[in-house]
Coordinates of C-alpha atoms and ligand atoms in Angstrom, one line a residue:
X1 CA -17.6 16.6 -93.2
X2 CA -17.7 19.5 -90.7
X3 CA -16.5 18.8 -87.2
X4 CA -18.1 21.1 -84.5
X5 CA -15.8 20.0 -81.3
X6 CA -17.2 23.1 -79.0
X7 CA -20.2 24.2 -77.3
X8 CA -20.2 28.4 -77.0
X9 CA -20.2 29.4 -73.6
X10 CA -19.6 33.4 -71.7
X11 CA -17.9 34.2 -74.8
X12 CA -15.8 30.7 -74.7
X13 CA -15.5 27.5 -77.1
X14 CA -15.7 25.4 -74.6
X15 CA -15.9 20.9 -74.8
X16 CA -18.5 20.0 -73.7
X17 CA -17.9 17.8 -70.2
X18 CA -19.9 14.8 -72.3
X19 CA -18.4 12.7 -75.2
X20 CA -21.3 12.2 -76.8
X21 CA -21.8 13.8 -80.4
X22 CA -24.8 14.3 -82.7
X23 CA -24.6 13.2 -86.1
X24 CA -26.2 15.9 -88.7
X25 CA -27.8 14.4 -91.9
X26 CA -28.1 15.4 -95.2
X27 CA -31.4 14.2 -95.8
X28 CA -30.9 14.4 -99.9
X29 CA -28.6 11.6 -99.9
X30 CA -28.4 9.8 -96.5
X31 CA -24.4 11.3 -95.6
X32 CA -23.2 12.4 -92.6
X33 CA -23.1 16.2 -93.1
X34 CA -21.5 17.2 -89.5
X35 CA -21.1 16.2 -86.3
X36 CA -21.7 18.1 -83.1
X37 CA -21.4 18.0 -79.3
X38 CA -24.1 17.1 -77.4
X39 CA -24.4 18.8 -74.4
X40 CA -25.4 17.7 -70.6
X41 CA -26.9 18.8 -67.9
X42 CA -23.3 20.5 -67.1
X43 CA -23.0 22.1 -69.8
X44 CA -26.6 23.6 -69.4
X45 CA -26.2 24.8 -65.7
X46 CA -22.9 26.3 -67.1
X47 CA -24.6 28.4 -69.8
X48 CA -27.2 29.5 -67.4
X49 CA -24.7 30.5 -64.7
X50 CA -23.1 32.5 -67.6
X51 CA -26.5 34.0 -68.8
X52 CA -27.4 34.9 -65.6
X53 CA -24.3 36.9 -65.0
X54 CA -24.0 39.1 -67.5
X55 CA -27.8 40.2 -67.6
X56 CA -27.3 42.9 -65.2
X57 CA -24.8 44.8 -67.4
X58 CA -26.3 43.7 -71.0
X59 CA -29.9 44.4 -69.5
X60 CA -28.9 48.4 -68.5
X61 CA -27.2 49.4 -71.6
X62 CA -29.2 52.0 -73.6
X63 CA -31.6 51.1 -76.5
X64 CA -29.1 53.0 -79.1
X65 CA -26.1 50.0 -77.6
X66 CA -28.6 47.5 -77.8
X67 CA -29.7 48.5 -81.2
X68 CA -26.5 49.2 -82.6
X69 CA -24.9 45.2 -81.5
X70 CA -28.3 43.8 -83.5
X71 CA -27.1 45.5 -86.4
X72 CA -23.0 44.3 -85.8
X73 CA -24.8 41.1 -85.7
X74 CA -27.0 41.1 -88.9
X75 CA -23.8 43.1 -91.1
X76 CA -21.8 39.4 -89.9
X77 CA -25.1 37.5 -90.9
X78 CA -25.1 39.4 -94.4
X79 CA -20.9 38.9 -94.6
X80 CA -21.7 34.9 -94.3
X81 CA -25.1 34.7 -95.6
X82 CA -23.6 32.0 -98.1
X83 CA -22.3 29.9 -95.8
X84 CA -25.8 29.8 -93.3
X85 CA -28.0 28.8 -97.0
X86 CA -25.3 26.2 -97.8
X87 CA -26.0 25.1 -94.0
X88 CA -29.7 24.6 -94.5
X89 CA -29.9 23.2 -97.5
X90 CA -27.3 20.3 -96.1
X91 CA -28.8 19.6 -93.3
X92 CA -32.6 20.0 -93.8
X93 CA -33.0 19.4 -97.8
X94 CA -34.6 23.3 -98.2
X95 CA -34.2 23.9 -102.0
X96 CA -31.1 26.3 -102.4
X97 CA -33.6 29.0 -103.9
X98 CA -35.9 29.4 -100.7
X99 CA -33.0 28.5 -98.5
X100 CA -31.2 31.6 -99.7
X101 CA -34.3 34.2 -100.3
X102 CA -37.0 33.2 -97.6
X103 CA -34.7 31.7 -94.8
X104 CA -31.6 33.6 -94.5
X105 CA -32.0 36.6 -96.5
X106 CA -35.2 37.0 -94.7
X107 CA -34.0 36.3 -91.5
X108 CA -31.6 38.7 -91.4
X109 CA -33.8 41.6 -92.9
X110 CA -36.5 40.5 -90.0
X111 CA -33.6 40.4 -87.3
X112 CA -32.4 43.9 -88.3
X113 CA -36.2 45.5 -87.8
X114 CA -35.6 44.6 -83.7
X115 CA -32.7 47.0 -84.0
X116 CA -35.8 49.7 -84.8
X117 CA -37.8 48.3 -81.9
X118 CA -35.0 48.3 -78.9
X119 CA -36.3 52.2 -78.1
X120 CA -39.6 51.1 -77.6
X121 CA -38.6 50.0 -74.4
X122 CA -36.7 53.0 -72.7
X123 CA -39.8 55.0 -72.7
X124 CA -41.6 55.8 -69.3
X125 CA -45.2 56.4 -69.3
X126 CA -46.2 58.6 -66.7
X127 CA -50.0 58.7 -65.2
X128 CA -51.5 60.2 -62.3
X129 CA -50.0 58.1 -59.1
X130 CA -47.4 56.1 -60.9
X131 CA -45.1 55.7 -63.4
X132 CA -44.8 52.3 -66.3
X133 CA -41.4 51.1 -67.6
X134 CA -40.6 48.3 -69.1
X135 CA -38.0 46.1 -68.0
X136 CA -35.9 42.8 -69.8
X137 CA -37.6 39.6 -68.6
X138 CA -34.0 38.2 -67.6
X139 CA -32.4 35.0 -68.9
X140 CA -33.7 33.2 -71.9
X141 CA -34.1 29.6 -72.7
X142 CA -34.8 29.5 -76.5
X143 CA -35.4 25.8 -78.0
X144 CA -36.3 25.7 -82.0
X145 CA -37.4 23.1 -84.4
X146 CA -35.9 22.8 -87.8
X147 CA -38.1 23.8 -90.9
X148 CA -37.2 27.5 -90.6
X149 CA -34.2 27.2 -88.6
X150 CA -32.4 30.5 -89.0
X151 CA -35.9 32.4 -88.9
X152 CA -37.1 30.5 -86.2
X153 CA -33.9 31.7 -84.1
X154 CA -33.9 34.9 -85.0
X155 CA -37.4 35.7 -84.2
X156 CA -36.7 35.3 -81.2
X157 CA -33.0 36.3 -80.2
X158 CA -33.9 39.7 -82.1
X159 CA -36.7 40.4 -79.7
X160 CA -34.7 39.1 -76.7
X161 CA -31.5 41.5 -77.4
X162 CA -33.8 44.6 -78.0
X163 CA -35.3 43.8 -74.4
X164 CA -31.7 43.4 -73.2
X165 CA -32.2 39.7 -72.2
X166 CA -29.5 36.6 -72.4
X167 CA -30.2 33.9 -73.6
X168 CA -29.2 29.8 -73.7
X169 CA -30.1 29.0 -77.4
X170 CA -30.6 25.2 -78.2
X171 CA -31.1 24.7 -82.2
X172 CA -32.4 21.5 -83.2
X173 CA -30.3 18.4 -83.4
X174 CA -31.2 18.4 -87.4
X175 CA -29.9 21.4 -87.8
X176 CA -26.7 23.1 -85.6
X177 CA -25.3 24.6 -88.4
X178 CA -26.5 28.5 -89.4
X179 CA -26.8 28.3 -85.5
X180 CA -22.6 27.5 -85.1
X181 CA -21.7 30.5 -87.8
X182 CA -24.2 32.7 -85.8
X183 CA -22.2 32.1 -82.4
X184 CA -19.0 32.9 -84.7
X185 CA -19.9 35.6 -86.2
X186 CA -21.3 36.9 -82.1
X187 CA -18.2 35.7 -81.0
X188 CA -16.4 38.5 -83.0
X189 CA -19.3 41.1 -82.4
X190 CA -18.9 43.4 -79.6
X191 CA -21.9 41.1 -77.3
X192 CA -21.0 40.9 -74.1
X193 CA -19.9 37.7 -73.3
X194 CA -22.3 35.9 -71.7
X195 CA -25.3 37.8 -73.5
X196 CA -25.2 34.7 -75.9
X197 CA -24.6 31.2 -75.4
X198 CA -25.6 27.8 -77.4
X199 CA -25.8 24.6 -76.2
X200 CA -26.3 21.9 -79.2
X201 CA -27.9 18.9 -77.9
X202 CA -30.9 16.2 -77.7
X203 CA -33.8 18.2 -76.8
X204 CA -35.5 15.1 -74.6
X205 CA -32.5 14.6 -72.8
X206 CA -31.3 18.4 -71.4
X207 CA -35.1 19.9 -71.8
X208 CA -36.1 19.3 -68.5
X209 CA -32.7 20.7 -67.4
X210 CA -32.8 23.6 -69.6
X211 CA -36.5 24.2 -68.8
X212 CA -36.7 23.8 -65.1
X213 CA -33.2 25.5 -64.1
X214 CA -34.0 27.7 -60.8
X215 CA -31.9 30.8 -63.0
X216 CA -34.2 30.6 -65.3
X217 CA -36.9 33.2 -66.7
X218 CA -38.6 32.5 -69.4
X219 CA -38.5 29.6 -72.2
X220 CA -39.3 30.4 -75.9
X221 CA -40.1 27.1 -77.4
X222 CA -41.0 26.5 -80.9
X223 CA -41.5 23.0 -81.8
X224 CA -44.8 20.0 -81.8
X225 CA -47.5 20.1 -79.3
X226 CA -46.0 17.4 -77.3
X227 CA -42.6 18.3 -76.4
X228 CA -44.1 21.9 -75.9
X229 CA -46.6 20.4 -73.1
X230 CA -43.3 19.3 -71.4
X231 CA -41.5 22.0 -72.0
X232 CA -44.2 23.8 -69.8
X233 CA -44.7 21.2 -67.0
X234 CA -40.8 21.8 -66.7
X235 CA -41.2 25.3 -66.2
X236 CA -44.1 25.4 -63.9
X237 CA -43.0 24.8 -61.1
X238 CA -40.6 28.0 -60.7
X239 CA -43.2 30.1 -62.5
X240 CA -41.2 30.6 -65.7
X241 CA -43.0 32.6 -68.4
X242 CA -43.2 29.7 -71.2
X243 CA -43.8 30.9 -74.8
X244 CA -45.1 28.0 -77.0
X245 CA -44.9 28.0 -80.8
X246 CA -46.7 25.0 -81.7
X247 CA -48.1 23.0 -84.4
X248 CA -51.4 23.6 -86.7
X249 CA -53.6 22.0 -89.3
X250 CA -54.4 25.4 -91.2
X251 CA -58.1 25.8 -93.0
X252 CA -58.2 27.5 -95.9
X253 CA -61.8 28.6 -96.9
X254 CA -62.0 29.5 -101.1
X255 CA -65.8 30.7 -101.3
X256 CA -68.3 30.1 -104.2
X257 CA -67.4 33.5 -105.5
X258 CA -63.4 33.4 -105.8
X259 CA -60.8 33.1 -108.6
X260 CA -60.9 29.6 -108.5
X261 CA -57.6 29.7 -110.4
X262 CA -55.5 32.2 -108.6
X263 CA -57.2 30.5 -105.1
X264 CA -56.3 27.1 -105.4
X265 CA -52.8 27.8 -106.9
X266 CA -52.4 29.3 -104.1
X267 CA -53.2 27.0 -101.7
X268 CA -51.6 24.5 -103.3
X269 CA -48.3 26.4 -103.8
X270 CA -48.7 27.2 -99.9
X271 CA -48.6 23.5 -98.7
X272 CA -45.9 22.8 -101.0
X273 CA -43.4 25.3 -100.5
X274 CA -40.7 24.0 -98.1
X275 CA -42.0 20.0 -98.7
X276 CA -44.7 21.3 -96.5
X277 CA -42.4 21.7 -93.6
X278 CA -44.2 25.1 -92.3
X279 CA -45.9 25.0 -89.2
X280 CA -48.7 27.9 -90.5
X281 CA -49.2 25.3 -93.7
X282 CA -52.9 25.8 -95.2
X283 CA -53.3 22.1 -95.5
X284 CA -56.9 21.8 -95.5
X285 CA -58.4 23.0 -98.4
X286 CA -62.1 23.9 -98.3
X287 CA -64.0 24.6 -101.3
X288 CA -67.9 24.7 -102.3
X289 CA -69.0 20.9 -103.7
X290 CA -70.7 22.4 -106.6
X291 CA -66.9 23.5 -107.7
X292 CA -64.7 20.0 -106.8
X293 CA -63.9 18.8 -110.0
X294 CA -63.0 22.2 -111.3
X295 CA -60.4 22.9 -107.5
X296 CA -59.0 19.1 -108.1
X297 CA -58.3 19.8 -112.4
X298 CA -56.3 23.4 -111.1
X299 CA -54.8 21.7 -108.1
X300 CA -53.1 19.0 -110.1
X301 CA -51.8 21.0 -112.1
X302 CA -50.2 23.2 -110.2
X303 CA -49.1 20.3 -108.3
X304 CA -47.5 19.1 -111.2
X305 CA -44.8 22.3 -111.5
X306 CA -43.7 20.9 -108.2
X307 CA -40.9 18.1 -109.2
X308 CA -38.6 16.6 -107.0
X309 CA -34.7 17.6 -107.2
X310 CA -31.7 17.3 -105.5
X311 CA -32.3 20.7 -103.0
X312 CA -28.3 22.1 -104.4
X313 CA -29.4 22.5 -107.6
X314 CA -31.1 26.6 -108.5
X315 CA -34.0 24.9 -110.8
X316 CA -35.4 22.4 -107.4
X317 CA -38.6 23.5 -106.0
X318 CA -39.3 20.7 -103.7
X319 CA -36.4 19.2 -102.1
X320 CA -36.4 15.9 -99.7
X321 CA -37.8 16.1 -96.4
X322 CA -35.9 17.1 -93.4
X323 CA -35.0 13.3 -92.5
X324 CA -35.4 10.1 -93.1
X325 CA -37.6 9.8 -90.2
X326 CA -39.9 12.4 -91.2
X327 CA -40.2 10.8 -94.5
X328 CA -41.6 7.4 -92.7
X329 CA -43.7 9.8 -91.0
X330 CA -45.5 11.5 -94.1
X331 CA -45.8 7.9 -95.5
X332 CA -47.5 6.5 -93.0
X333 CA -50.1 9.4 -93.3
X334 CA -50.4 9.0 -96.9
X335 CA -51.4 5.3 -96.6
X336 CA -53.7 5.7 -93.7
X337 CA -55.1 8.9 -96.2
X338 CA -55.7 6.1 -98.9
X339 CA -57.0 3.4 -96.4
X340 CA -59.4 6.0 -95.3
X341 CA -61.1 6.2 -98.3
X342 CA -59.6 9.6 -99.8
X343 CA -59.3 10.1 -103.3
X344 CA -55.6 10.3 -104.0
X345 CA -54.9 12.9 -107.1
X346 CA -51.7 12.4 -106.7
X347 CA -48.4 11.8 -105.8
X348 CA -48.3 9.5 -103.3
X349 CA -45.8 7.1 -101.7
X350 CA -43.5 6.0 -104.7
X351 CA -41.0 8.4 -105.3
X352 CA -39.2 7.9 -108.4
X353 CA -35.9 5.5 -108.3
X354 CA -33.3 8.3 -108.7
X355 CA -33.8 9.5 -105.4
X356 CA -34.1 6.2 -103.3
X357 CA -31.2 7.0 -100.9
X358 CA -33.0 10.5 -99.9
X359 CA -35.8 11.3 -97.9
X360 CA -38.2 12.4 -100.8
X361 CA -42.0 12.6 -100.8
X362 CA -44.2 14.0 -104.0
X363 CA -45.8 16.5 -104.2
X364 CA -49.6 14.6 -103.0
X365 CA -53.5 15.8 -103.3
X366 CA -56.2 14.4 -101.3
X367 CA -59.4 15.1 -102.7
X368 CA -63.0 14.2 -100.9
X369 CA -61.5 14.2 -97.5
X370 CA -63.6 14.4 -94.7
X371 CA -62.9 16.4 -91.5
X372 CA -62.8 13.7 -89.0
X373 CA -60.2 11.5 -91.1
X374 CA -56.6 11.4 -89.4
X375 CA -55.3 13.1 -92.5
X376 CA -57.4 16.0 -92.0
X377 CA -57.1 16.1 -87.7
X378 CA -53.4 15.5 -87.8
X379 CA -50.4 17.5 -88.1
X380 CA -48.6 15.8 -91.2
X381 CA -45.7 18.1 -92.1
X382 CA -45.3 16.9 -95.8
X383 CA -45.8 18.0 -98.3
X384 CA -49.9 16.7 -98.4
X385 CA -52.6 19.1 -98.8
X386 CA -56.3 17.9 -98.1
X387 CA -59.3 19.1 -100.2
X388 CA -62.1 19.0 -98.5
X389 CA -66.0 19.7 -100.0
X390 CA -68.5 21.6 -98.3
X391 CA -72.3 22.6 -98.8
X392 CA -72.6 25.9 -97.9
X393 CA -70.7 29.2 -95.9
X394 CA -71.4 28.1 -92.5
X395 CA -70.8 24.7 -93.0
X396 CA -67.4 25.6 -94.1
X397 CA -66.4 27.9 -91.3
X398 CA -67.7 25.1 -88.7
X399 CA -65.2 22.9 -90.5
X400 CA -62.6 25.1 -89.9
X401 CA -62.9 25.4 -86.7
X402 CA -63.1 22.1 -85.9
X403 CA -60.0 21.3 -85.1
X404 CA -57.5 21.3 -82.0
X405 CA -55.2 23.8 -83.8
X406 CA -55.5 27.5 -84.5
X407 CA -52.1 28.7 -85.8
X408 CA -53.0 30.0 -89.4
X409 CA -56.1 30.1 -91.7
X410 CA -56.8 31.6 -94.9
X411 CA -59.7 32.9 -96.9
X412 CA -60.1 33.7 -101.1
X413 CA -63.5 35.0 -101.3
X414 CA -65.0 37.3 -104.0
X415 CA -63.2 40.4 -102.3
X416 CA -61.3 41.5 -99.0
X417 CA -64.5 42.8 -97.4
X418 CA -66.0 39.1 -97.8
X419 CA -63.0 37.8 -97.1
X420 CA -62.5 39.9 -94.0
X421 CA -66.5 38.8 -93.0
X422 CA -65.1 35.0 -93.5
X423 CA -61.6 35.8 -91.7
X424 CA -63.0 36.8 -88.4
X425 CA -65.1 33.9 -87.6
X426 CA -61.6 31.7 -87.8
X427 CA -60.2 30.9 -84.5
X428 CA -56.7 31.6 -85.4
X429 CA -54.0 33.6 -84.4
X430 CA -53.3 34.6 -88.5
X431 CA -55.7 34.7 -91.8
X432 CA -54.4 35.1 -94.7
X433 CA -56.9 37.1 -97.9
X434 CA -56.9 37.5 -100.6
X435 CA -53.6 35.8 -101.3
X436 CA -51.8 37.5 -99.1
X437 CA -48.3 36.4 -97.8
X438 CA -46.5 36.2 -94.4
X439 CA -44.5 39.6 -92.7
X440 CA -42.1 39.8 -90.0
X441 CA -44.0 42.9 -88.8
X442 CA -47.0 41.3 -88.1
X443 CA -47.3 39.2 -85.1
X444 CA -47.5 35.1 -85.3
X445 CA -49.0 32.8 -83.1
X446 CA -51.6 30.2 -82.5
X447 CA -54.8 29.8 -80.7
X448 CA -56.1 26.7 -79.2
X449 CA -53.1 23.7 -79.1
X450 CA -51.3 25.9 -81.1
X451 CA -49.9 27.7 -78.5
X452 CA -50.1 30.5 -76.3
X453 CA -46.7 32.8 -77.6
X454 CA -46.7 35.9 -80.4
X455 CA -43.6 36.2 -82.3
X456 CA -42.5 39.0 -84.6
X457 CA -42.7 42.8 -84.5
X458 CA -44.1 45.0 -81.8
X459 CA -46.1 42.0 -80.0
X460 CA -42.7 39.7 -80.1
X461 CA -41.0 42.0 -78.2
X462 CA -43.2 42.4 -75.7
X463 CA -43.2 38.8 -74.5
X464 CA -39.2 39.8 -73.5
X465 CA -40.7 41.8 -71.3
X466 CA -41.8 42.8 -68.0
X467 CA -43.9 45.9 -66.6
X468 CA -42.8 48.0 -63.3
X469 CA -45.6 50.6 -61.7
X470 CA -43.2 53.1 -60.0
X471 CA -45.9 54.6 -57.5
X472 CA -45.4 58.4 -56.6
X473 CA -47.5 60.5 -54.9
X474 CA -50.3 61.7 -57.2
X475 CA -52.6 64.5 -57.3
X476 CA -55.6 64.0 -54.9
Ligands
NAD1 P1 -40.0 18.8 -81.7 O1 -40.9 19.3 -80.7 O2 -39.6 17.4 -81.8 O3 -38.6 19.6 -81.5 C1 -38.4 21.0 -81.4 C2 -37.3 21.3 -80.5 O4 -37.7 20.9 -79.2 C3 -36.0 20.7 -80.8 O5 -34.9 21.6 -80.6 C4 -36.0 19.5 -79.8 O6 -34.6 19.1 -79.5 C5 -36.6 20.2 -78.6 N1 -37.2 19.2 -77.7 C6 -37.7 18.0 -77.9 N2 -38.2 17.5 -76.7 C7 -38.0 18.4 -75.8 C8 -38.2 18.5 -74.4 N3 -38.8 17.5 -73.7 N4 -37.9 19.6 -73.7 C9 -37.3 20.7 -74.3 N5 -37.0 20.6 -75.7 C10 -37.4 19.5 -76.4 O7 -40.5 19.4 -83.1 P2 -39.9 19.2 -84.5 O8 -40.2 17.9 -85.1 O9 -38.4 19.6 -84.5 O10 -40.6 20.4 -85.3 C11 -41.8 20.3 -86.0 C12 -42.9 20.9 -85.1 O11 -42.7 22.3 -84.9 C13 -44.2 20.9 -85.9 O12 -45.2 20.4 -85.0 C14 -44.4 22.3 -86.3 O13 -45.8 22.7 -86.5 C15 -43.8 23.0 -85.1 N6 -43.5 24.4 -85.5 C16 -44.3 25.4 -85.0 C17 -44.0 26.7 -85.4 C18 -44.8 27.9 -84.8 O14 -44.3 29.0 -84.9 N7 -46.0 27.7 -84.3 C19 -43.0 27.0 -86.2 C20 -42.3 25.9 -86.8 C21 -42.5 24.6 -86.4

């Protein structure tokens, strides 16, 4: 078991002034995987006060010094990139094959690209009376969930060194880990100290602390609707900038005339990927009536390559879910999905015997779900995927706006200029055509109750930011 005894503040392993520790599980078999100091409201003023200080000197070094410690960073991320899968995979059940590939080797690629980025923000734009530059926002509170852990923190640490921000990071309680080796690997980086700090600890005890602290600027919180409401009200009243990354119940429109093959394997391959752990998940599944029993034959079977396995092994597609809590959760969703009335295609809420002591859930298929059924207006984060019929075009894109969310959609129509016809009637802050996959250049975020922030590439960076009119004496 792995024994994290230190918080990481100013440059410092410090103990935390509480004695309270966090138990990380490993969700494929019920063990104690680490433990981990909680922090208090000490230890958060602390790591402010720290932040605070050294974003005067971090915040006026010169895009090429900014650029140059993301890429120190990322070289120590590559150097351990081992260590930060074997992380995941223990603590949040990711199969070892998307653990390695989509969240850390991708992470670190996507943290690099900021490295590109930081000169964006040196330039000044001159007009006729005044002068634009762009200035660091100032100190950073970033709070994460845990289904893309690594990705989640570097999406928006990468963005907040370009700017020349610091930052108070607070991972998960699920998952410390890649985020201890990250401080490490900072630690012997040549980051001023101070620029970085991480606090690990229970999110509903030192939120409001973290959120509200006078010092201050801005909050990047990625995480459920809920805690991100709070997470605002904490900020509000000293006017924080607060960046909300929230949750989603992603339509996915297949038209009459798609590949019905090559569109539902792709939905269903979407929801599954991750146990359905992905915030952007397509999860409803709308397809013309006239072509159900053709979606539901495809859908099961692609359904069926996805086979529960211990998340170590190279072979496992679809590991446990993140905890055992979360596995209650998805349950409870897939009962009320067969008291409802769905048709269940299957999976389910019997996992086989040989993986009791984890938190497993199969692969499972609603089919003839209707759009005001919990299982189709609720976030589930399992992996569940909804089919749902429809009559006709307009019927289907009402559907998909009929929801609360508007993180991600998706459309698989006959072709892209159909698809893009289909695509911009979806209020969502992504669609997906054709499909097309996910990139860290593009920039993510939700509509509606799913938020308010953009992540990745140009229009992450921005939200570091602040603008400054320097007025000078124009031309009459
Ligand atoms: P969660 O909201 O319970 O926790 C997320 C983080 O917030 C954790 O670090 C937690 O400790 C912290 N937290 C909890 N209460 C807080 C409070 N009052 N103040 C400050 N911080 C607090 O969410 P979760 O269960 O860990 O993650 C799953 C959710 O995250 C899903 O709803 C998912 O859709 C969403 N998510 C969204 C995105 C996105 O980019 N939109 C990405 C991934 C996950």
């Amino acid at each position: 078991m792995k024994r994290v005894e230190k918080l990481y503040i100013n440059g410092d392993w410090v103990a935390s002034h509480s004695a309270e520790l966090i138990e990380v599980v490993n969700p494929a078999n019920g063990d104690i995987y680490a433990t981990v100091p909680a922090a208090d409201e000490k230890d958060v003023d602390a790591a402010i006060q720290a932040a605070k200080a050294a974003f005067g000197h971090w915040s006026s070094q010169p895009a090429e010094v900014r650029a140059a410690v993301i890429n120190e960073i990322a070289d120590g991320m590559q150097a351990r990139a081992s260590e930060m899968t074997d992380a995941i995979v223990a603590s949040m059940g990711c199969p070892v094959s998307i653990a390695q590939e989509m969240q850390v080797q991708g992470a670190i690629d996507a943290f690099r690209s900021f490295a590109a980025l930081a000169s964006n923000l040196d330039a000044c734009h001159e007009f006729d009376g005044h002068i634009e530059v762009t200035e660091a926002i100032g100190v950073c509170v970033l709070i994460n969930p845990w289904n893309y852990p690594l990705s989640q923190l570097v999406g928006k640490l990468g963005p907040a060194l370009a700017a020349g921000c610091s930052v108070v990071v607070k991972p998960a309680e699920q998952t410390p880990i890649q985020d201890v080796i990250l401080a490490e690997i900072i630690d012997q980086s040549s980051l001023p100290p101070g620029v970085f700090n991480l606090l690990t600890g229970v999110g509903s005890d030192i939120g409001g602390a973290l959120c509200s602290h006078e010092l201050v600027d801005m909050v990047s919180f990625t995480g459920s609707t809920l805690a991100g409401i709070k997470v605002a009200e904490a900020g509000a009243p000293t006017v924080k900038r607060v960046c909300q990354e929230l949750g989603g119940k992603s339509p996915y429109i297949i038209t009459e005339g798609a590949d019905l093959n090559a569109a539902v394997r792709y939905g269903v391959e979407d929801v599954m990927l991750n146990s359905g752990q992905t915030c952007s998940a397509l999860t409803r599944m709308l397809v013309p009536a006239s072509k159900l029993a053709e979606v539901e034959m495809v859908a099961k079977d692609v359904a069926s390559e996805w086979q529960l396995g211990d998340p170590a092994n190279a072979q496992t597609n679809l590991g446990p879910l993140s905890s055992h809590k979360q596995q209650a959760r998805v349950l409870d969703y897939i009962n009320k999905g067969i008291s409802e009335g769905a048709t269940l295609l299957c999976g389910g809420t019997d996992a086989p015997s040989t993986f009791s002591k984890g938190a497993y859930v199969e692969a499972t298929i609603f089919s003839n779900v209707s759009n005001d059924m919990v299982i189709a207006r609720e976030e589930i984060f399992g992996p569940v995927l909804c089919i749902i019929p429809y009559d006709n075009l307009e019927q289907a894109i009402e559907i998909a706006n009929d929801t609360p969310f508007g993180l991600a959609s998706a459309v698989y129509a006959e072709n892209q200029t159909e698809a893009i016809k289909v695509g911009r009637k979806i209020r969502a802050g992504q669609c997906y055509l054709q499909g097309a996959y996910f990139n860290t250049n593009a920039p993510f975020g939700g509509y509606k109750q799913s938020g308010n922030g953009r992540e990745w590439g140009a229009e992450g960076l921005k939200e570091y930011t602040e603008v400054k009119a320097l007025f000078i004496e124009g031309e009459a």
